[in-house]
Amino acid sequence: MSHRAKELLSRAVERLVAVRDNTAQLDAEVLLMYLLDYSRAQLYARLDDEVSEQAAGRYTELVERRAQGEPIAYITSHREFMALDFYVDRRVLIPRPETELLVEYTTKKIIEKGWTTEEHPIVDVGTGSGVIAIYLALRFPKVRVFATDISPEALQVAERNARHYEVLDRVSFLQGNLLDPVLEAPRLIVSNPPYTVLAQVEPNVARYEPNVALDGGTKGLAIYRELLSQIKAHIMRPGLIAFEIGSEQANDVTNLGYHFFPGAKIELHKDYAGLDRVLLIDVSRD
Ligand SMILES: C[S@@+](CC[C@H](N)C(=O)[O-])C[C@H]1O[C@@H](n2cnc3c(N)ncnc32)[C@H](O)[C@@H]1O
C-alpha cells in the first residue's frame, strides 16, 4: 500500500469522521504534523511525499487513539496557552480557552492596580499544568508567585513547564489543600478550581482528564466555598480574587463572594459565547 502523506491523511479523516469526530480534518492534520515534525506549511507542501512504512504504522496508532476519544493534547503532549507552548499529559487538566480570559482579566487588574513588584505576592490555587502561574511569572518578573495543587503528579508537570520557561526560581510550587501550604498573605488569588458536577461532565473528559481537576462536589460549588473561607483569613487588603466559573454559576459564586466579603465589589466577565466565565472580587473595600 502506498504511504503518500495525502493518502494517510484521507484515510485518517475517514476513520475519524466514522466516529463522529467534529474536527476530523484538523485532528488528522495535527497528528501528522506532530508525527513528522512538520509545520502546517510543510505538511501542505509535502502532501505527495512518501512516508515510511514505520511512520505510517505509528500514524495509524495515533489516529486510533484519537478515534477512541483521547484528547489530541494528550496524544501530542502539547497545548498552547496565551501563545506559549506547554507540556501536558494525563496527570493534568488540559488548559481551556476560558482560562486565557481569566488570565487576561487578572493581568489587566495587576497593571491597573500597579501590583507589579515583590510586595504583591500572587497565588494560583489548583495550578495543574502551571499555565496561570507561569504566564504571570513571565509577564510580571518582579512578582513572587506561589502555585498550589493537591495532586503531586500535577505539580511534577507544572515544574517541568516552569523549568522550560526558566521561572522555577520565581514560582514556588506547593503541594496541599487550596491555600494551606502558602504561609504568607497574598495580594491576589487566582484560581480555576474544579467546578463541575462530575456526573454531568462529557464522558470523554471524565474518562481521560484527572477527576480531581473536575470534581466540584454536588453543585460544583464546594471548592469555591472552602477557598473563599480560607482567603478571608489570609488575603492582604486591598486585595483581589480572580475566579474562573462554570457558565451557570455566576449567581451562586457571586452570592458566596458577598457572603464572605460583604463590602466587596464583584465584577463578572463573559466569554466570546456571551457566558459569564470570570468573576473578580475586589476586596479593597471589604
Ligand atoms: C480545573 S483544574 C485547573 C488547572 C489549571 N490551573 C488550568 O487552569 O488549566 C483544577 C486543579 O485544582 C487541583 N485541585 C483540586 N482540588 C484541590 C484542592 N483541594 N487543593 C488544591 N488543588 C486542588 C486539581 O488537581 C487541578 O490541578
Coordinates of N, CA and C in Angstrom, one line a residue, residues 121-217:
P121 N 2.5 39.5 46.4 CA 2.5 38.1 46.0 C 1.2 37.6 45.5
I122 N 1.3 36.7 44.5 CA 0.2 36.1 43.8 C 0.1 34.6 44.2
V123 N -1.1 34.0 44.4 CA -1.2 32.6 44.5 C -2.1 32.1 43.4
D124 N -1.7 31.1 42.7 CA -2.5 30.3 41.7 C -2.9 29.0 42.4
V125 N -4.2 28.9 42.8 CA -4.7 27.8 43.5 C -5.2 26.7 42.5
G126 N -4.6 25.5 42.6 CA -5.0 24.4 41.7 C -4.3 24.6 40.4
T127 N -3.0 24.7 40.4 CA -2.2 25.1 39.3 C -2.2 24.2 38.1
G128 N -2.4 22.9 38.4 CA -2.5 21.9 37.3 C -1.1 21.9 36.5
S129 N -1.2 22.2 35.2 CA 0.0 22.2 34.4 C 0.8 23.4 34.6
G130 N 0.3 24.4 35.4 CA 1.1 25.5 35.8 C 0.9 26.7 34.9
V131 N -0.1 26.6 34.0 CA -0.2 27.7 32.9 C -0.4 29.1 33.5
I132 N -1.3 29.2 34.5 CA -1.6 30.5 35.0 C -0.4 31.1 35.7
A133 N 0.2 30.3 36.6 CA 1.3 30.8 37.4 C 2.5 31.1 36.5
I134 N 2.8 30.3 35.6 CA 3.9 30.5 34.7 C 3.7 31.7 33.8
Y135 N 2.5 31.9 33.3 CA 2.3 33.0 32.4 C 2.5 34.3 33.3
L136 N 1.9 34.3 34.5 CA 2.0 35.6 35.3 C 3.5 35.8 35.7
A137 N 4.2 34.8 36.0 CA 5.6 34.9 36.4 C 6.4 35.5 35.2
L138 N 6.1 35.1 34.0 CA 6.8 35.6 32.8 C 6.4 37.1 32.6
R139 N 5.1 37.4 32.8 CA 4.6 38.7 32.5 C 5.0 39.7 33.5
F140 N 5.1 39.3 34.8 CA 5.5 40.2 35.9 C 6.7 39.7 36.6
P141 N 7.9 39.9 36.0 CA 9.1 39.2 36.5 C 9.5 39.6 38.0
K142 N 8.9 40.7 38.5 CA 9.3 41.0 39.9 C 8.4 40.4 40.9
V143 N 7.2 39.9 40.5 CA 6.2 39.4 41.4 C 6.6 38.0 41.9
R144 N 6.4 37.7 43.2 CA 6.6 36.4 43.6 C 5.3 35.6 43.4
V145 N 5.4 34.4 42.9 CA 4.2 33.6 42.5 C 4.3 32.3 43.3
F146 N 3.2 32.0 43.9 CA 3.0 30.7 44.6 C 2.0 29.9 43.8
A147 N 2.2 28.6 43.7 CA 1.2 27.8 42.9 C 1.0 26.5 43.7
T148 N -0.3 26.3 44.1 CA -0.6 25.1 44.9 C -1.4 24.0 44.1
D149 N -1.2 22.8 44.5 CA -2.1 21.8 43.9 C -2.2 20.6 44.9
I150 N -3.3 20.0 45.0 CA -3.4 18.8 45.9 C -2.8 17.6 45.3
S151 N -2.6 17.7 44.0 CA -2.0 16.5 43.3 C -0.5 16.6 43.1
P152 N 0.3 15.7 43.7 CA 1.7 15.8 43.5 C 2.1 15.5 42.0
E153 N 1.3 14.7 41.4 CA 1.6 14.4 40.0 C 1.4 15.6 39.1
A154 N 0.4 16.4 39.4 CA 0.2 17.6 38.6 C 1.3 18.6 38.8
L155 N 1.8 18.7 40.0 CA 2.9 19.6 40.3 C 4.2 19.2 39.6
Q156 N 4.4 17.9 39.3 CA 5.5 17.5 38.5 C 5.5 18.1 37.1
V157 N 4.3 18.1 36.6 CA 4.1 18.6 35.2 C 4.3 20.2 35.3
A158 N 3.7 20.8 36.3 CA 3.9 22.3 36.4 C 5.4 22.6 36.5
E159 N 6.1 21.9 37.3 CA 7.5 22.2 37.5 C 8.3 22.0 36.2
R160 N 7.9 21.0 35.5 CA 8.6 20.7 34.2 C 8.4 21.9 33.3
N161 N 7.1 22.5 33.2 CA 6.9 23.6 32.4 C 7.6 24.9 32.9
A162 N 7.7 25.0 34.2 CA 8.4 26.2 34.8 C 9.8 26.1 34.5
R163 N 10.4 24.9 34.5 CA 11.8 24.7 34.2 C 12.0 25.1 32.7
H164 N 11.1 24.7 31.9 CA 11.3 25.0 30.4 C 11.3 26.5 30.2
Y165 N 10.4 27.3 31.0 CA 10.3 28.7 30.8 C 11.3 29.5 31.8
E166 N 12.1 28.7 32.5 CA 13.1 29.3 33.3 C 12.5 30.2 34.4
V167 N 11.4 29.8 35.0 CA 10.9 30.6 36.1 C 10.8 29.7 37.4
L168 N 11.5 28.6 37.4 CA 11.4 27.7 38.5 C 11.9 28.4 39.8
D169 N 12.8 29.4 39.7 CA 13.3 30.1 40.9 C 12.3 31.2 41.4
R170 N 11.3 31.5 40.5 CA 10.4 32.6 40.9 C 9.0 32.1 41.2
V171 N 8.7 30.8 40.9 CA 7.4 30.3 41.3 C 7.6 29.1 42.3
S172 N 6.9 29.3 43.4 CA 7.0 28.2 44.4 C 5.9 27.2 44.3
F173 N 6.2 26.0 43.9 CA 5.1 25.0 43.7 C 4.9 24.3 45.0
L174 N 3.7 24.3 45.6 CA 3.5 23.7 46.9 C 2.3 22.7 46.9
Q175 N 2.6 21.6 47.5 CA 1.5 20.6 47.5 C 0.6 20.7 48.7
G176 N -0.7 20.7 48.5 CA -1.6 20.7 49.7 C -2.9 21.2 49.3
N177 N -3.8 21.3 50.3 CA -5.2 21.7 50.1 C -5.3 23.2 49.9
L178 N -5.7 23.7 48.8 CA -6.0 25.1 48.4 C -4.9 26.0 48.9
L179 N -5.2 26.9 49.9 CA -4.2 27.9 50.3 C -3.4 27.4 51.5
D180 N -3.7 26.2 52.0 CA -3.0 25.7 53.2 C -1.5 25.9 53.1
P181 N -0.8 25.4 52.0 CA 0.6 25.4 52.0 C 1.3 26.8 51.9
V182 N 0.5 27.9 51.7 CA 1.1 29.2 51.5 C 1.1 29.9 52.8
L183 N 2.3 30.2 53.3 CA 2.4 30.8 54.6 C 2.3 32.3 54.7
E184 N 2.5 33.0 53.5 CA 2.4 34.4 53.6 C 1.1 34.9 53.0
A185 N 0.7 36.1 53.4 CA -0.6 36.7 52.9 C -0.4 37.1 51.4
P186 N -1.3 36.6 50.5 CA -1.2 37.0 49.1 C -2.0 38.3 48.9
R187 N -1.6 39.0 47.9 CA -2.3 40.2 47.5 C -3.4 39.8 46.5
L188 N -3.1 38.7 45.7 CA -4.1 38.3 44.7 C -4.1 36.8 44.7
I189 N -5.3 36.3 44.6 CA -5.5 34.8 44.5 C -6.3 34.6 43.2
V190 N -5.6 33.8 42.3 CA -6.3 33.5 41.0 C -6.5 32.0 41.0
S191 N -7.7 31.6 40.5 CA -7.9 30.1 40.5 C -8.9 29.7 39.5
N192 N -8.6 28.6 38.9 CA -9.6 27.9 38.0 C -9.8 26.6 38.8
P193 N -10.6 26.6 39.8 CA -10.8 25.4 40.6 C -11.6 24.3 39.9
P194 N -11.7 23.1 40.5 CA -12.7 22.1 40.0 C -14.1 22.7 40.3
Y195 N -14.9 22.8 39.2 CA -16.2 23.4 39.5 C -17.3 22.7 38.8
T196 N -17.0 21.5 38.3 CA -18.1 20.8 37.6 C -18.7 19.7 38.5
V197 N -19.9 19.3 38.1 CA -20.6 18.2 38.7 C -20.2 17.0 37.9
L198 N -19.4 16.1 38.5 CA -18.7 15.0 37.7 C -19.7 14.2 36.9
A199 N -20.9 14.0 37.4 CA -21.8 13.1 36.7 C -22.3 13.8 35.4
Q200 N -22.1 15.2 35.3 CA -22.6 15.9 34.1 C -21.5 16.2 33.1
V201 N -20.3 15.8 33.4 CA -19.2 16.1 32.5 C -19.2 15.2 31.3
E202 N -18.8 15.8 30.2 CA -18.8 15.0 28.9 C -18.0 13.7 29.2
P203 N -18.5 12.5 28.7 CA -17.9 11.2 29.1 C -16.4 11.2 28.8
N204 N -15.9 11.7 27.6 CA -14.5 11.5 27.3 C -13.6 12.4 28.2
V205 N -14.2 13.6 28.6 CA -13.4 14.4 29.5 C -13.3 13.7 30.9
A206 N -14.4 13.2 31.4 CA -14.3 12.5 32.7 C -13.4 11.2 32.6
R207 N -13.4 10.6 31.4 CA -12.6 9.4 31.2 C -11.1 9.7 31.1
Y208 N -10.7 10.7 30.5 CA -9.3 11.0 30.3 C -8.7 12.0 31.2
E209 N -9.4 13.0 31.7 CA -8.8 14.0 32.4 C -8.9 13.7 33.9
P210 N -8.0 14.2 34.8 CA -8.0 13.8 36.2 C -9.3 14.3 36.9
N211 N -10.0 13.4 37.5 CA -11.2 13.7 38.1 C -11.0 14.7 39.2
V212 N -9.9 14.7 39.9 CA -9.6 15.7 41.0 C -9.6 17.1 40.4
A213 N -9.4 17.2 39.1 CA -9.3 18.6 38.5 C -10.7 19.0 38.1
L214 N -11.7 18.1 38.1 CA -13.1 18.4 37.6 C -14.1 18.5 38.7
D215 N -13.9 17.7 39.7 CA -15.0 17.4 40.7 C -15.2 18.6 41.7
G216 N -16.3 19.3 41.5 CA -16.6 20.4 42.4 C -17.7 20.1 43.4
G217 N -17.9 18.8 43.6 CA -19.0 18.4 44.6 C -20.3 18.4 44.0

